[in-house]
């Protein structure tokens, strides 16, 4: 998966044109034969989107271009803010140094004690959040390698590399995946001194590591890393089709330099979902997983695997086993991520319709596409109950779709905070699986009213009483919420928090 230099202004003109002109999804199906980059984007735009991560470049498969002044859907104006009365922004730390360069986007987060670790396309940075309203940057680790998905266990930090590199070092350069010597996979750091992380090991994995998920053993002495990746090609020596498996890496917690590949369990022996005619707009062909969320205390994991949602038994950490599989070929285009409720009786899956770069929060696409799908686990089966999508209309220049979020630990309730890119973030209650209800939100106007720009909240998580947002271009933001429905959660304290390795709290 080759990654090329980025430009600040990215175009998602393909779907924009379709929606502006009012053409329905049936017309999108006719674009299935379009060559990548040949329809909506210039070669330069396509290269930038290809480098930008997730599935941004596939927006170029669509024909047409966004007309001048193409913000056709109603919404906020530039610099406007719409929020619920119970939400307040209390801190903002802009991207700085190498992390403010073009294409150095803010991505995923992990937490431990008083520290927040924030992933970035150029590596990761560390913040002291002892005073949440006054976060203080204490380290920047420049180590480019794609979107920088990040997880923590004790003194071990795991960083995903989904950018084909010349070698495994932090000084590596981009190199085509068609070259056998190219490297991508996991980088492992010792964070026993949070302000001075130390790079101690690397593990190469097939097709790299788009995301990673930790599943510690019961005694905590070993941690298994579930590596999700996808998009194989016969031209890529280290990423061959059918790529129907995940990579499992074993990391000895006390000696992380001895990390090694432990297994490559096949999850889709039948090939998975064959996919629909238009990538990211109709059901995706399954060729790997995008993300897995583990619930180690319950020996469960849920996989969001392009065209499939799966439930896994991880009682044998190195050999996860699929026990349930669901598809949604009507409303889900790309199964992106998953969240359990605290009791482990529900899974909320997200659909990243359009790959994260397109404007999908508008009446043309309705309330069930680019949304969350809520499933109850009944007798070991995943039973669909409802969809949830933010109710606010976004403009045609705003990339907006369901993205990364986490539970808020409210006893007896299922409440979640979730990022929606330029749709901001939403706090919603899905205790009644059939009738989810929004209870708080924060939303800015578009970065540009006339030009599509990539931006907004990538990850929004709850940690020890506050809401933290890693914004693609704005950096770190911290929010306070004052609402009787969630205030009790402020008493819950977690020592370590990874959204994709869910802890259990007393509920």
Coordinates of N, CA, C and O in Angstrom, one line a residue, residues 57-139:
X57 N -8.8 7.8 -0.7 CA -8.5 7.9 -2.1 C -9.6 7.2 -2.9 O -9.8 7.6 -4.1
X58 N -10.4 6.3 -2.4 CA -11.4 5.7 -3.1 C -12.6 6.6 -3.5 O -13.3 6.3 -4.4
X59 N -12.6 7.8 -2.9 CA -13.6 8.8 -3.4 C -13.3 9.2 -4.8 O -14.2 9.7 -5.5
X60 N -12.1 9.0 -5.2 CA -11.7 9.4 -6.6 C -12.2 8.4 -7.6 O -12.2 8.7 -8.8
X61 N -12.8 7.3 -7.2 CA -13.3 6.4 -8.1 C -14.6 6.9 -8.8 O -15.1 6.4 -9.8
X62 N -15.2 7.9 -8.1 CA -16.5 8.4 -8.6 C -16.3 9.5 -9.7 O -15.3 10.3 -9.6
X63 N -17.2 9.6 -10.6 CA -17.0 10.6 -11.7 C -17.5 12.0 -11.3 O -18.1 12.2 -10.2
X64 N -17.1 13.0 -12.0 CA -17.6 14.3 -11.9 C -16.7 15.2 -11.0 O -15.7 14.8 -10.6
X65 N -17.2 16.4 -10.7 CA -16.4 17.4 -9.9 C -17.4 18.3 -9.2 O -18.5 18.5 -9.6
X66 N -17.0 18.8 -8.0 CA -17.9 19.6 -7.2 C -18.0 21.0 -7.9 O -16.9 21.6 -8.2
X67 N -19.1 21.5 -8.2 CA -19.3 22.8 -8.8 C -18.7 23.9 -7.9 O -18.6 23.8 -6.7
X68 N -18.3 25.0 -8.6 CA -17.8 26.1 -7.8 C -18.9 26.6 -6.8 O -20.1 26.6 -7.1
X69 N -18.4 26.9 -5.6 CA -19.3 27.3 -4.5 C -20.3 26.2 -4.2 O -21.5 26.4 -3.9
X70 N -19.8 24.9 -4.1 CA -20.7 23.8 -4.1 C -21.2 23.4 -2.8 O -21.6 22.2 -2.6
X71 N -21.3 24.3 -1.8 CA -21.9 23.9 -0.5 C -23.4 23.9 -0.6 O -24.0 24.9 -0.2
X72 N -24.0 22.9 -1.1 CA -25.4 22.9 -1.4 C -26.3 22.6 -0.2 O -27.4 23.1 -0.1
X73 N -25.8 21.7 0.6 CA -26.6 21.4 1.8 C -26.5 22.4 2.8 O -25.5 23.1 3.0
X74 N -27.6 22.7 3.5 CA -27.6 23.7 4.6 C -26.7 23.2 5.8 O -26.4 22.0 5.9
X75 N -26.3 24.1 6.6 CA -25.4 23.8 7.7 C -24.8 25.0 8.3 O -25.2 26.1 8.0
X76 N -23.9 24.9 9.2 CA -23.2 26.0 9.9 C -22.3 26.7 8.9 O -21.8 26.2 7.9
X77 N -22.1 28.0 9.1 CA -21.1 28.8 8.4 C -19.7 28.5 8.9 O -19.6 28.0 10.0
X78 N -18.7 28.9 8.2 CA -17.3 28.8 8.7 C -17.2 29.5 10.0 O -17.7 30.6 10.2
X79 N -16.5 28.9 10.9 CA -16.2 29.4 12.3 C -17.3 29.4 13.2 O -17.2 29.8 14.4
X80 N -18.5 29.0 12.8 CA -19.7 28.9 13.7 C -19.5 27.6 14.6 O -18.9 26.7 14.2
X81 N -20.1 27.7 15.7 CA -20.2 26.5 16.6 C -21.6 26.3 17.0 O -22.3 27.2 17.4
X82 N -22.0 25.0 16.9 CA -23.3 24.6 17.4 C -23.0 23.5 18.5 O -22.3 22.5 18.2
X83 N -23.6 23.7 19.7 CA -23.3 22.7 20.7 C -24.5 22.7 21.7 O -25.3 23.6 21.8
X84 N -24.6 21.6 22.4 CA -25.6 21.5 23.5 C -25.1 22.3 24.7 O -23.9 22.5 24.9
X85 N -26.1 22.7 25.5 CA -25.7 23.6 26.6 C -24.9 22.9 27.7 O -24.3 23.5 28.5
X86 N -24.9 21.6 27.7 CA -24.2 20.8 28.7 C -22.7 20.5 28.3 O -22.0 19.8 29.1
X87 N -22.2 21.0 27.2 CA -20.9 20.8 26.8 C -20.1 22.1 26.7 O -20.6 23.1 26.3
X88 N -18.8 22.0 27.2 CA -17.9 23.2 27.2 C -16.5 22.8 26.7 O -16.0 21.8 27.2
X89 N -16.0 23.5 25.8 CA -14.6 23.3 25.4 C -13.7 24.0 26.5 O -13.8 25.2 26.8
X90 N -12.8 23.2 27.1 CA -12.0 23.8 28.2 C -10.5 23.9 27.9 O -9.8 24.5 28.7
X91 N -10.1 23.2 26.8 CA -8.6 23.3 26.5 C -8.4 23.0 25.0 O -9.2 22.2 24.4
X92 N -7.4 23.6 24.4 CA -7.0 23.3 23.0 C -5.5 23.5 22.9 O -5.0 24.5 23.3
X93 N -4.9 22.4 22.4 CA -3.4 22.5 22.2 C -3.2 22.2 20.7 O -3.4 21.1 20.2
X94 N -2.9 23.2 19.9 CA -2.7 23.0 18.5 C -1.5 22.1 18.1 O -0.6 21.9 18.9
X95 N -1.6 21.5 17.0 CA -0.4 20.7 16.5 C 0.8 21.7 16.3 O 0.6 22.8 16.0
X96 N 2.0 21.1 16.6 CA 3.2 22.0 16.6 C 4.3 21.2 16.1 O 4.3 19.9 16.1
X97 N 5.4 21.9 15.7 CA 6.6 21.3 15.2 C 6.4 20.4 14.0 O 5.6 20.7 13.1
X98 N 7.0 19.2 14.0 CA 6.8 18.2 12.9 C 5.4 17.7 12.8 O 5.0 17.3 11.7
X99 N 4.6 17.9 13.8 CA 3.2 17.4 13.8 C 2.3 18.5 13.3 O 1.1 18.3 13.2
X100 N 2.8 19.6 12.9 CA 2.0 20.7 12.2 C 2.4 20.8 10.7 O 1.8 21.6 10.0
X101 N 3.2 19.9 10.3 CA 3.5 19.8 8.8 C 2.4 19.4 8.0 O 1.4 18.8 8.5
X102 N 2.4 19.6 6.7 CA 1.3 19.2 5.8 C 1.2 17.7 5.9 O 2.2 16.9 5.9
X103 N 0.0 17.2 6.1 CA -0.2 15.8 6.2 C 0.0 15.1 7.5 O -0.2 13.9 7.7
X104 N 0.5 15.9 8.5 CA 0.8 15.3 9.8 C -0.5 15.4 10.7 O -0.6 16.3 11.5
X105 N -1.4 14.5 10.4 CA -2.8 14.6 11.0 C -2.8 13.9 12.3 O -2.2 12.9 12.6
X106 N -3.7 14.5 13.2 CA -3.9 13.9 14.5 C -4.9 12.7 14.3 O -5.8 12.8 13.5
X107 N -4.7 11.6 15.1 CA -5.4 10.4 14.8 C -5.9 9.8 16.1 O -6.8 10.3 16.8
X108 N -5.4 8.6 16.5 CA -5.9 7.9 17.7 C -5.3 8.3 19.0 O -4.2 8.9 19.0
X109 N -5.9 7.9 20.1 CA -5.3 8.2 21.4 C -5.4 7.0 22.3 O -6.2 6.1 22.2
X110 N -4.5 7.0 23.3 CA -4.5 6.1 24.4 C -4.1 6.8 25.7 O -3.4 7.8 25.6
X111 N -4.5 6.3 26.8 CA -4.3 7.0 28.1 C -3.7 6.1 29.1 O -4.0 4.9 29.2
X112 N -2.8 6.7 30.0 CA -2.3 5.9 31.1 C -2.0 6.9 32.3 O -1.2 7.8 32.1
X113 N -2.7 6.8 33.4 CA -2.4 7.7 34.5 C -2.7 9.1 34.1 O -3.7 9.5 33.6
X114 N -1.7 9.9 34.3 CA -1.8 11.4 34.0 C -1.4 11.7 32.6 O -1.3 12.9 32.2
X115 N -1.1 10.7 31.7 CA -0.6 10.9 30.4 C -1.6 10.5 29.3 O -2.2 9.5 29.4
X116 N -1.6 11.3 28.3 CA -2.4 11.0 27.1 C -1.3 10.9 25.9 O -0.5 11.7 25.7
X117 N -1.5 9.8 25.2 CA -0.6 9.5 24.0 C -1.4 9.7 22.8 O -2.5 9.0 22.6
X118 N -1.0 10.6 21.9 CA -1.8 11.0 20.7 C -1.1 10.6 19.4 O 0.0 11.1 19.2
X119 N -1.7 9.7 18.7 CA -1.1 9.3 17.4 C -1.2 10.3 16.3 O -2.0 11.2 16.4
X120 N -0.2 10.2 15.4 CA -0.1 11.2 14.3 C 0.5 10.5 13.1 O 1.3 9.6 13.3
X121 N 0.3 11.0 11.9 CA 1.0 10.5 10.7 C 2.5 10.6 10.8 O 3.2 9.9 10.1
X122 N 3.0 11.5 11.7 CA 4.4 11.6 11.8 C 5.0 11.0 13.1 O 6.1 11.1 13.4
X123 N 4.1 10.2 13.8 CA 4.6 9.5 15.0 C 3.6 9.6 16.1 O 2.4 9.2 15.9
X124 N 4.0 10.1 17.3 CA 3.0 10.3 18.4 C 3.6 11.3 19.3 O 4.8 11.6 19.3
X125 N 2.7 11.9 20.1 CA 3.1 12.9 21.1 C 2.5 12.5 22.4 O 1.5 11.8 22.5
X126 N 3.1 13.1 23.5 CA 2.7 12.7 24.8 C 2.3 14.0 25.6 O 3.0 15.0 25.5
X127 N 1.1 14.0 26.2 CA 0.6 15.1 27.0 C 0.5 14.7 28.5 O 0.0 13.6 28.8
X128 N 0.8 15.6 29.3 CA 0.5 15.5 30.7 C -0.9 16.1 30.9 O -1.1 17.3 30.7
X129 N -1.8 15.3 31.4 CA -3.2 15.8 31.5 C -3.6 15.7 33.0 O -4.8 15.6 33.3
X130 N -2.7 15.9 33.9 CA -3.0 15.9 35.3 C -4.1 17.0 35.6 O -5.0 16.8 36.4
X131 N -3.9 18.1 34.9 CA -4.9 19.2 34.9 C -5.5 19.2 33.5 O -5.0 19.8 32.6
X132 N -6.7 18.5 33.4 CA -7.3 18.4 32.0 C -7.5 19.7 31.3 O -7.4 19.7 30.1
X133 N -7.8 20.8 32.0 CA -8.0 22.1 31.4 C -6.7 22.8 31.0 O -6.8 23.8 30.4
X134 N -5.6 22.2 31.4 CA -4.3 22.7 31.1 C -3.3 21.6 30.6 O -2.3 21.4 31.2
X135 N -3.7 20.9 29.5 CA -2.8 19.9 29.1 C -1.4 20.4 28.7 O -1.3 21.5 28.1
X136 N -0.4 19.6 28.9 CA 1.0 20.1 28.7 C 1.7 19.0 27.8 O 1.8 17.9 28.2
X137 N 2.2 19.5 26.7 CA 2.9 18.5 25.8 C 4.3 18.3 26.4 O 5.0 19.2 26.7
X138 N 4.6 17.0 26.6 CA 5.9 16.7 27.2 C 6.9 15.9 26.3 O 8.0 15.8 26.6
X139 N 6.3 15.4 25.2 CA 7.2 14.7 24.3 C 6.6 14.6 22.9 O 5.3 14.6 22.7

